[in-house]
Amino acid sequence: MKIKSIVLSLFCLSALALGAELMSQQDLQATWFKDNPNYKVEFSAEKCTAACLKNERRALAVQSRSITGVKPGETFKVSFLARGTVNNLEFFPQSNGKNCSDQQGLFRVFDDWNRYEATFTIPEDCKTFSCVIYAWNQEGFFEIREFSIRPSTAETDNQAAGLDTQKITINGTSDKVLYEPGEQMKFLIEPDFGGQSVPSETYSVKWQRIGEDGKRATGKEPFAPGKPVVITSSLDTPGFVRIVAYLADGKGRIVQKKNQAGRPEDICFIGGAGVQSEKLQPAVEEPADFDAFWAKQKAKLAAIPVKYKMDQVGSSKNVDIYAVSVDCADPRPVTGYLTVPVGAKEKSLPAYVSYHGYGTNIQVPPKDGPGNRLRFEVNAHGYELGKGKGYYDDFFAKIKSNGVIYAFDPKQNSDPETAYFNGMALRVMRSLEFIKQLPQWNGKVLSASGASQGGLQTIWAAALDPDVTDAVSIITWCCDLAGPARGRPEGWRPAYVPALNYYDAVFHAKRVKCPVDIARAGLGDDICPPSGLAILYNNLGSAKKKISWVQGSTHGFVPEKAQSFLVEQK
């Protein structure tokens, strides 16, 4: 048996030296959740088909077999045709059974067949090689055929001969952002080669339209320098349309460049437009006992005195910097960093509280702060500050529930008292109570701000504490959590259970009376879909409110010359 294994490994190395395939379609032969009826994968000699019938926040995965005999340091190219209704696919080479996360390939998927390619290098410690392609947290299907992995060469990897793809962008605009039912929407899509001469090779713009009416469409238009590609669409009922446009080379391959993390990503435009967004309403009614529930939470919080500890951890010419811990009704306290202007007098300063987005980042003290206000930056979890890596590794492992990342466990979320958001919301309220006790606060201005999960916490703050005087909530998370039941996009958020209605930003919005600025709502955001942001704006009880719709903006990306549309109630 050992002799046969050595012979096979030598054969593999010899074949690779001749440029043969490392893997082919037949090597895709496994899946991760074979006993789950909601995740189905079928294999044939020509293709594999994977379908998620009900999203359980898992990976719909196609897994290869494992092989030995690969040479560390060698570079390979994966190539395959794919189509489907999921938004994107992720490809990971795997070393010794683990994803090589620094060599991820991320591909947007169309309804029709398209070729996708990525290069990767075998890690130095690799003994066995495998790979996986999956769609994570997405309902729908995908198919793969003509899968292969071959040694990489300059000739096979040359997508855009003579061009620096890092300079290429694809820009998109629309004549307006909100339309009437049936009115033609018009999008102008124009690749920008960054001053480089466009080679004779023919480029095209591939596009896909996905609407909240359940209709999908795809197209391909030739690109000529100086002449934008025009895409038109419409929608007959209130909702949003999503347009995704890609730059494809003469062989039909979507052109990629490296993102800030050094990973390849498609050069694309992701945007959209809406119809009568002012008529959109939450998918479900708010809980009848919504106010009673929050009165109970406030009573629970009031039973714990506002006892806090401030340790000075630094200073600058402008501010003194403090690590703060405040007792809370949740088992964990409020923690964060506070900056106080040097020499500030009593009742002289406005107060600003900011909240963090989703994640497990470790908060570090700021090096400076504003010299004209109190600023308290609050982390979402209440962990201790200034600890070592071991402490935080252990902490973030423990806040998972049933092996699921924090706030995403439907069992934990089935009761509003046990949901992870409960402790987070209690800490939001207590953070405001704390800063109002500081002698330097002027008793007049109390501002809250945050983005994504921080934007959600900002809406909670403005709804649950009437002393908040203004709020800036950016790309607000968890708006209209039940929306997918109405055909609205799922976004990236916890699976809907009725108990989460107590934390949905759109229901808290009704209780907000202070001015609110939704400073960015991305028309291409697939984490916090625009329909949810529109409902948030509609539901705000504020006399003054505004929302800035940004064309071509996704959750983490804003075009350099972004087209913005302001909707405002003064």
XYZ file of C-alpha atoms in Angstrom:
570
model
C 0.000 0.000 0.000
C 2.819 2.447 0.864
C 4.573 1.644 -2.447
C 1.337 2.324 -4.378
C 0.907 5.670 -2.564
C 4.465 6.719 -3.471
C 3.918 5.737 -7.096
C 0.686 7.749 -7.267
C 2.381 10.802 -5.741
C 5.262 10.547 -8.221
C 2.776 10.198 -11.062
C 0.931 13.316 -9.838
C 4.137 15.362 -9.690
C 5.187 14.133 -13.131
C 1.824 14.992 -14.638
C 1.890 18.471 -13.090
C 5.309 19.077 -14.542
C 3.717 18.483 -17.940
C 0.883 20.954 -17.209
C -1.798 18.319 -16.573
C -4.831 18.918 -14.407
C -4.447 18.772 -10.660
C -8.218 18.347 -10.370
C -11.169 18.008 -12.722
C -14.980 17.992 -12.527
C -14.983 14.414 -11.246
C -12.998 15.461 -8.175
C -15.972 17.479 -6.876
C -17.744 14.729 -5.020
C -18.861 15.723 -1.514
C -20.966 18.236 0.422
C -21.109 19.426 4.032
C -24.728 18.830 5.057
C -25.738 15.687 3.195
C -28.422 14.751 5.751
C -30.079 18.176 5.789
C -33.162 18.234 3.492
C -32.804 22.003 2.993
C -29.318 21.642 1.495
C -29.216 19.370 -1.528
C -26.234 18.657 -3.778
C -26.234 16.303 -6.767
C -23.238 15.166 -8.830
C -23.002 13.868 -12.372
C -20.133 13.401 -14.811
C -20.911 16.752 -16.486
C -21.888 19.036 -13.609
C -22.864 19.382 -9.977
C -26.027 21.126 -8.784
C -26.458 22.589 -5.300
C -29.692 24.037 -3.911
C -30.639 25.681 -0.616
C -34.395 25.301 -0.195
C -34.578 27.144 3.147
C -31.811 29.368 4.429
C -30.432 28.143 7.755
C -27.408 30.487 7.705
C -25.139 27.666 6.558
C -22.818 27.085 3.631
C -24.255 25.399 0.535
C -21.011 23.654 -0.314
C -19.442 21.531 -3.043
C -16.322 19.848 -1.673
C -13.499 18.160 -3.559
C -11.709 15.023 -2.554
C -8.310 15.289 -0.852
C -5.075 14.516 -2.691
C -1.429 14.240 -1.770
C 1.751 14.881 -3.722
C 1.277 18.593 -4.336
C 4.398 20.724 -4.094
C 4.371 23.651 -1.621
C 4.996 26.989 -3.287
C 3.537 25.940 -6.649
C 0.892 28.261 -8.146
C -2.301 26.947 -9.742
C -5.345 28.343 -11.479
C -8.900 27.169 -10.808
C -11.353 27.580 -13.669
C -15.024 26.632 -13.931
C -18.348 27.573 -15.470
C -21.155 28.480 -13.086
C -24.668 29.815 -13.090
C -27.347 30.192 -10.433
C -29.692 32.356 -8.411
C -27.405 32.828 -5.402
C -25.633 36.197 -5.295
C -22.070 34.940 -5.077
C -19.790 31.944 -4.740
C -16.652 31.632 -2.662
C -13.738 29.403 -3.638
C -11.161 28.299 -1.075
C -8.128 26.102 -1.611
C -7.675 23.914 1.461
C -4.448 22.791 3.084
C -4.649 19.815 5.432
C -8.430 20.141 5.551
C -8.551 23.858 6.432
C -9.534 26.807 4.253
C -6.660 29.000 3.068
C -8.626 32.130 3.959
C -5.968 34.470 2.574
C -6.456 32.980 -0.927
C -10.229 33.257 -1.219
C -11.819 33.728 -4.626
C -15.142 35.611 -4.554
C -17.397 35.495 -7.625
C -20.739 37.113 -8.373
C -23.122 34.705 -10.094
C -25.458 35.190 -13.068
C -28.492 33.256 -14.267
C -26.553 32.192 -17.375
C -23.266 30.304 -17.642
C -20.086 32.325 -17.051
C -16.470 31.355 -16.567
C -14.732 32.111 -13.270
C -11.019 31.860 -12.553
C -8.615 32.476 -9.679
C -4.989 31.690 -8.907
C -3.599 30.396 -5.632
C -0.349 29.077 -4.180
C 0.090 25.830 -2.255
C 1.058 26.659 1.385
C 4.429 25.538 2.699
C 2.951 23.145 5.297
C 0.516 21.461 2.881
C 0.464 17.654 3.114
C -3.012 17.097 1.640
C -4.782 19.429 -0.779
C -8.491 19.905 -1.357
C -10.844 22.758 -2.216
C -14.408 23.913 -1.692
C -16.889 26.150 -3.518
C -19.836 27.437 -1.552
C -22.608 30.000 -1.219
C -22.893 31.042 2.409
C -26.130 32.267 3.961
C -28.034 32.342 0.652
C -31.228 30.730 -0.543
C -31.241 29.572 -4.156
C -29.176 27.265 -6.359
C -25.946 27.094 -8.338
C -24.464 24.712 -10.892
C -20.805 24.076 -11.772
C -19.322 22.400 -14.836
C -15.953 22.232 -16.639
C -14.170 22.525 -13.293
C -10.393 22.216 -13.454
C -7.252 23.162 -11.551
C -4.069 23.453 -13.602
C -0.584 24.833 -13.091
C -0.615 28.592 -13.502
C 1.223 30.216 -16.389
C 1.435 33.829 -17.543
C -0.378 32.858 -20.734
C -3.342 31.222 -19.005
C -3.664 33.959 -16.381
C -3.555 36.942 -18.727
C -7.054 38.458 -18.437
C -6.234 41.984 -19.553
C -3.034 41.969 -21.591
C -0.946 45.085 -21.085
C -3.367 46.622 -18.566
C -3.011 47.365 -14.893
C -6.365 46.106 -13.645
C -5.871 47.936 -10.344
C -6.557 51.156 -12.246
C -9.812 49.901 -13.766
C -13.192 50.780 -12.286
C -16.738 50.526 -13.564
C -18.988 53.461 -12.766
C -22.753 53.677 -12.784
C -25.315 56.445 -12.494
C -29.081 56.777 -12.745
C -31.195 59.762 -13.742
C -32.928 59.583 -10.353
C -33.349 57.186 -7.452
C -37.122 56.974 -6.942
C -39.589 56.297 -9.738
C -43.295 55.776 -10.290
C -44.784 52.324 -10.969
C -44.021 51.225 -14.521
C -41.758 54.214 -15.185
C -38.568 53.383 -17.057
C -35.429 53.371 -14.918
C -32.271 54.302 -16.753
C -28.769 53.323 -15.659
C -25.591 54.476 -17.432
C -22.690 52.051 -16.978
C -19.200 53.135 -18.014
C -15.927 51.276 -17.442
C -12.972 53.535 -16.666
C -9.548 52.168 -17.569
C -7.722 54.782 -15.501
C -6.127 56.606 -18.406
C -4.859 53.414 -20.035
C -5.366 52.766 -23.725
C -8.052 50.157 -24.230
C -6.565 47.235 -26.202
C -8.122 45.922 -29.371
C -9.529 42.974 -27.452
C -13.281 43.390 -27.235
C -14.665 44.147 -23.789
C -18.284 43.925 -22.784
C -20.539 44.786 -19.875
C -22.511 41.871 -18.458
C -25.416 42.808 -16.236
C -28.105 41.299 -14.068
C -31.375 42.768 -12.800
C -33.001 41.396 -9.632
C -36.225 42.985 -8.442
C -38.451 42.715 -5.412
C -41.167 41.693 -7.876
C -39.381 38.333 -8.098
C -38.289 38.911 -11.693
C -34.707 38.450 -12.894
C -33.049 39.437 -16.166
C -29.540 39.314 -17.602
C -27.850 40.921 -20.560
C -24.557 41.581 -22.298
C -23.677 44.782 -24.118
C -20.502 45.625 -26.093
C -18.350 48.369 -24.625
C -16.880 51.216 -26.657
C -14.664 53.846 -24.968
C -16.521 57.092 -24.317
C -19.932 55.542 -24.849
C -21.791 54.402 -21.707
C -23.779 51.187 -21.749
C -27.464 51.902 -21.102
C -29.501 49.480 -18.970
C -33.214 50.040 -18.509
C -35.667 48.440 -16.129
C -38.932 49.118 -14.317
C -41.018 47.958 -11.369
C -44.809 47.984 -11.138
C -45.165 47.993 -7.339
C -43.390 49.720 -4.421
C -39.950 48.240 -3.841
C -36.428 48.238 -5.220
C -34.535 46.932 -8.230
C -30.923 45.840 -7.981
C -28.542 46.198 -10.953
C -25.171 44.427 -11.030
C -22.846 45.125 -13.971
C -19.425 43.563 -14.643
C -16.574 44.160 -17.029
C -15.855 41.035 -19.109
C -12.900 40.413 -21.412
C -12.946 39.035 -24.957
C -13.191 35.471 -23.649
C -16.197 36.273 -21.490
C -14.227 36.194 -18.237
C -15.109 38.764 -15.603
C -12.093 41.012 -15.038
C -10.816 41.138 -11.456
C -8.427 43.202 -9.358
C -7.156 42.913 -5.807
C -9.021 44.540 -2.945
C -7.458 46.171 0.129
C -6.923 42.750 1.684
C -4.994 41.609 -1.391
C -7.740 39.243 -2.518
C -9.138 39.202 -6.055
C -12.589 40.686 -6.567
C -14.748 41.364 -9.597
C -14.609 44.792 -11.198
C -18.278 45.673 -11.036
C -20.996 48.205 -10.337
C -23.715 47.298 -7.824
C -26.566 49.732 -7.468
C -30.258 50.144 -8.021
C -33.346 52.307 -7.704
C -36.742 52.248 -6.048
C -40.424 52.761 -6.760
C -42.625 54.663 -4.305
C -40.386 53.796 -1.372
C -42.511 56.076 0.821
C -45.273 53.459 0.648
C -43.157 50.588 1.987
C -44.168 49.274 5.382
C -42.826 46.524 7.691
C -43.583 42.969 6.630
C -45.222 42.196 9.999
C -46.960 44.130 12.757
C -44.944 45.156 15.789
C -45.520 43.159 19.016
C -48.597 44.331 20.901
C -46.570 44.493 24.117
C -43.578 46.272 22.563
C -43.663 49.231 24.969
C -44.425 47.020 27.963
C -41.436 44.835 27.136
C -39.073 47.805 27.044
C -40.563 49.251 30.216
C -39.649 45.961 31.857
C -36.089 46.142 30.516
C -35.704 49.699 31.796
C -36.934 48.612 35.217
C -34.400 45.785 35.225
C -31.679 48.292 34.376
C -32.853 50.809 37.004
C -32.402 48.176 39.704
C -28.639 48.336 39.123
C -27.007 51.591 40.301
C -24.953 53.505 37.716
C -21.614 52.601 39.247
C -18.600 53.159 37.053
C -14.830 53.047 36.963
C -12.655 55.409 34.912
C -8.940 54.639 34.549
C -6.833 57.165 32.697
C -4.823 55.323 30.058
C -3.352 58.231 28.118
C -3.588 61.846 27.092
C -2.827 64.186 24.208
C -2.557 67.949 23.988
C -6.337 68.008 23.483
C -7.839 65.311 25.698
C -7.446 62.927 28.582
C -8.230 59.331 27.643
C -10.036 56.926 29.970
C -10.882 53.217 29.949
C -14.434 53.004 31.273
C -16.443 50.194 32.816
C -20.051 50.727 33.944
C -22.160 48.214 35.869
C -25.170 46.979 33.903
C -28.141 44.657 34.292
C -26.616 42.291 31.761
C -23.935 40.023 33.258
C -21.395 42.097 31.346
C -20.779 45.811 31.937
C -20.623 48.679 29.489
C -17.006 49.121 28.407
C -15.340 51.585 26.089
C -12.996 54.537 25.836
C -13.896 58.081 26.842
C -12.068 61.247 25.851
C -12.484 64.422 27.916
C -11.016 67.747 26.739
C -8.146 68.875 28.966
C -9.300 71.350 31.608
C -12.993 71.036 30.734
C -15.274 72.885 33.167
C -18.518 71.617 34.664
C -21.575 71.651 32.411
C -19.532 73.014 29.505
C -19.550 70.237 26.899
C -21.924 68.391 24.586
C -21.698 64.592 24.710
C -21.301 62.194 21.789
C -21.685 58.428 22.108
C -20.730 56.113 19.239
C -21.425 52.401 18.792
C -19.547 49.648 16.961
C -20.494 47.607 13.930
C -20.741 43.820 13.885
C -17.584 41.904 14.635
C -15.114 40.637 17.164
C -12.527 43.367 16.858
C -10.566 44.250 19.969
C -11.093 47.854 21.020
C -7.923 49.865 21.641
C -7.624 53.323 23.193
C -7.668 56.287 20.810
C -4.561 58.426 20.516
C -6.529 61.667 20.506
C -10.053 63.037 20.585
C -12.127 66.148 19.870
C -11.301 69.170 22.002
C -14.856 70.505 22.062
C -16.948 67.599 23.354
C -17.106 64.461 25.446
C -16.758 61.382 23.260
C -17.579 57.862 24.476
C -16.890 54.980 22.086
C -18.717 51.864 23.265
C -17.994 48.316 22.164
C -20.992 46.050 21.653
C -19.982 43.209 23.962
C -18.871 44.536 27.338
C -15.538 42.719 27.374
C -12.692 43.847 29.612
C -10.306 46.337 28.069
C -6.549 46.026 27.747
C -6.356 42.235 28.016
C -4.165 39.785 26.112
C -5.002 37.728 23.045
C -5.862 34.633 25.073
C -8.572 36.478 26.979
C -10.241 37.742 23.790
C -9.985 34.406 21.995
C -11.753 32.795 24.933
C -14.326 35.597 25.213
C -15.363 35.513 21.573
C -15.573 31.715 21.624
C -17.906 31.874 24.630
C -20.346 34.403 23.168
C -21.200 31.970 20.384
C -24.443 30.097 20.983
C -24.845 26.458 19.946
C -21.766 26.893 17.778
C -23.309 29.851 15.909
C -21.763 33.335 15.745
C -23.149 35.835 18.220
C -26.707 37.104 17.686
C -27.384 34.535 14.948
C -28.637 31.526 16.936
C -32.393 31.176 16.275
C -32.863 29.151 19.459
C -31.253 31.873 21.586
C -33.253 34.492 19.679
C -36.591 32.703 20.173
C -37.026 34.507 23.509
C -36.453 38.295 23.555
C -35.093 38.008 27.089
C -32.329 35.601 26.063
C -31.514 37.069 22.646
C -27.952 38.383 22.380
C -29.388 41.774 21.439
C -30.963 42.062 24.893
C -27.680 42.608 26.708
C -26.458 44.839 23.892
C -29.519 47.083 24.177
C -29.200 47.276 27.969
C -25.606 48.415 27.542
C -26.718 51.068 25.045
C -29.156 52.528 27.582
C -26.620 52.348 30.406
C -23.908 54.021 28.275
C -26.183 57.047 27.905
C -27.002 57.088 31.617
C -23.295 57.059 32.380
C -22.290 59.977 30.182
C -25.184 62.064 31.519
C -23.682 61.725 35.013
C -20.355 63.259 34.048
C -19.969 66.733 35.523
C -18.657 68.181 32.237
C -21.869 67.361 30.305
C -23.828 70.525 29.529
C -27.188 68.819 30.022
C -28.309 69.902 26.563
C -26.655 67.994 23.697
C -26.520 64.200 23.677
C -25.695 62.752 20.262
C -25.614 59.088 19.207
C -23.996 57.661 16.089
C -22.879 54.420 14.497
C -22.789 52.394 11.299
C -24.345 49.006 10.503
C -24.752 47.249 13.885
C -23.663 50.568 15.373
C -26.460 52.229 13.392
C -28.950 49.756 14.873
C -27.714 50.597 18.371
C -28.018 54.299 17.509
C -31.713 53.860 16.693
C -32.192 51.959 19.966
C -30.479 54.807 21.813
C -32.703 57.480 20.252
C -35.861 55.417 20.844
C -35.149 54.307 24.407
C -33.660 57.500 25.876
C -35.636 60.726 25.284
C -32.578 62.792 26.238
C -30.849 61.901 22.950
C -30.964 65.145 20.951
C -29.824 63.895 17.541
C -28.761 60.657 15.880
C -26.654 59.703 12.876
C -27.361 56.136 11.764
C -25.398 54.885 8.769
C -26.274 51.763 6.690
C -28.508 50.682 9.591
C -28.556 46.930 10.278
C -31.596 44.746 11.044
C -34.349 46.803 9.437
C -37.537 44.879 8.600
C -36.191 41.512 9.699
C -39.310 39.718 8.452
C -38.959 41.316 5.008
C -37.921 38.168 3.098
C -41.425 36.785 3.715
C -42.626 39.601 1.421
C -40.044 38.812 -1.253
C -37.593 41.427 -0.037
C -33.844 40.641 0.003
C -32.555 38.651 2.948
C -29.435 40.696 3.468
C -26.943 39.391 6.020
C -28.582 39.222 9.425
C -30.030 36.761 11.932
C -32.723 34.409 10.655
C -36.120 35.866 11.410
C -37.974 34.688 14.501
C -40.860 36.739 15.973
C -38.960 37.530 19.184
C -36.513 39.640 17.151
C -39.317 42.115 16.417
C -38.527 43.722 19.781
C -35.112 44.710 18.398
C -36.057 45.562 14.795
C -34.940 49.116 14.022
C -38.150 49.886 12.092
C -40.296 49.402 15.216
C -37.973 51.422 17.420
C -38.061 54.175 14.790
C -41.646 55.054 15.708
C -40.461 56.039 19.205
C -37.683 58.335 17.961
C -38.495 62.053 18.266
C -35.086 63.685 17.778
C -33.654 64.626 14.351
C -32.174 61.600 12.542
C -29.701 61.524 9.687
C -29.450 58.220 7.824
C -26.187 59.468 6.377
C -25.700 56.641 3.890
C -28.098 54.110 2.436
C -26.358 52.060 -0.245
C -28.480 51.258 -3.283
C -26.203 48.252 -3.837
C -26.033 47.146 -0.204
C -26.732 43.414 0.137
C -26.055 43.403 3.898
C -28.624 46.073 4.783
C -30.933 46.124 1.736
C -32.397 49.485 0.679
C -36.015 48.454 1.238
C -35.301 48.057 4.956
C -33.629 51.479 5.116
C -36.628 53.023 3.335
C -39.011 51.519 5.896
C -36.786 52.778 8.709
C -36.995 56.305 7.278
C -40.760 56.057 6.769
C -41.335 54.919 10.345
C -39.197 57.544 12.073
C -41.306 59.666 14.413
C -38.880 62.558 14.026
C -40.114 65.903 12.769
C -36.721 66.351 11.091
C -35.204 63.428 9.253
C -33.183 62.749 6.141
C -31.740 59.834 4.202
C -28.936 59.919 1.630
C -29.289 57.286 -1.093
C -25.880 56.547 -2.612
C -25.734 55.020 -6.090
C -23.210 52.220 -6.527
C -22.571 51.971 -2.787
C -22.472 48.544 -1.179
C -22.147 47.935 2.550
C -18.424 48.586 2.701
C -17.788 50.499 -0.513
C -18.573 54.018 -1.709
C -17.544 55.058 -5.251
C -14.925 57.791 -5.430
C -17.349 60.098 -7.229
C -20.547 58.787 -5.726
C -23.916 59.961 -6.968
C -26.068 60.824 -3.951
C -29.791 61.545 -3.681
C -31.099 63.291 -0.546
C -34.629 62.757 0.729
C -35.428 65.078 3.601
C -38.240 66.122 5.887
C -37.416 69.465 7.532
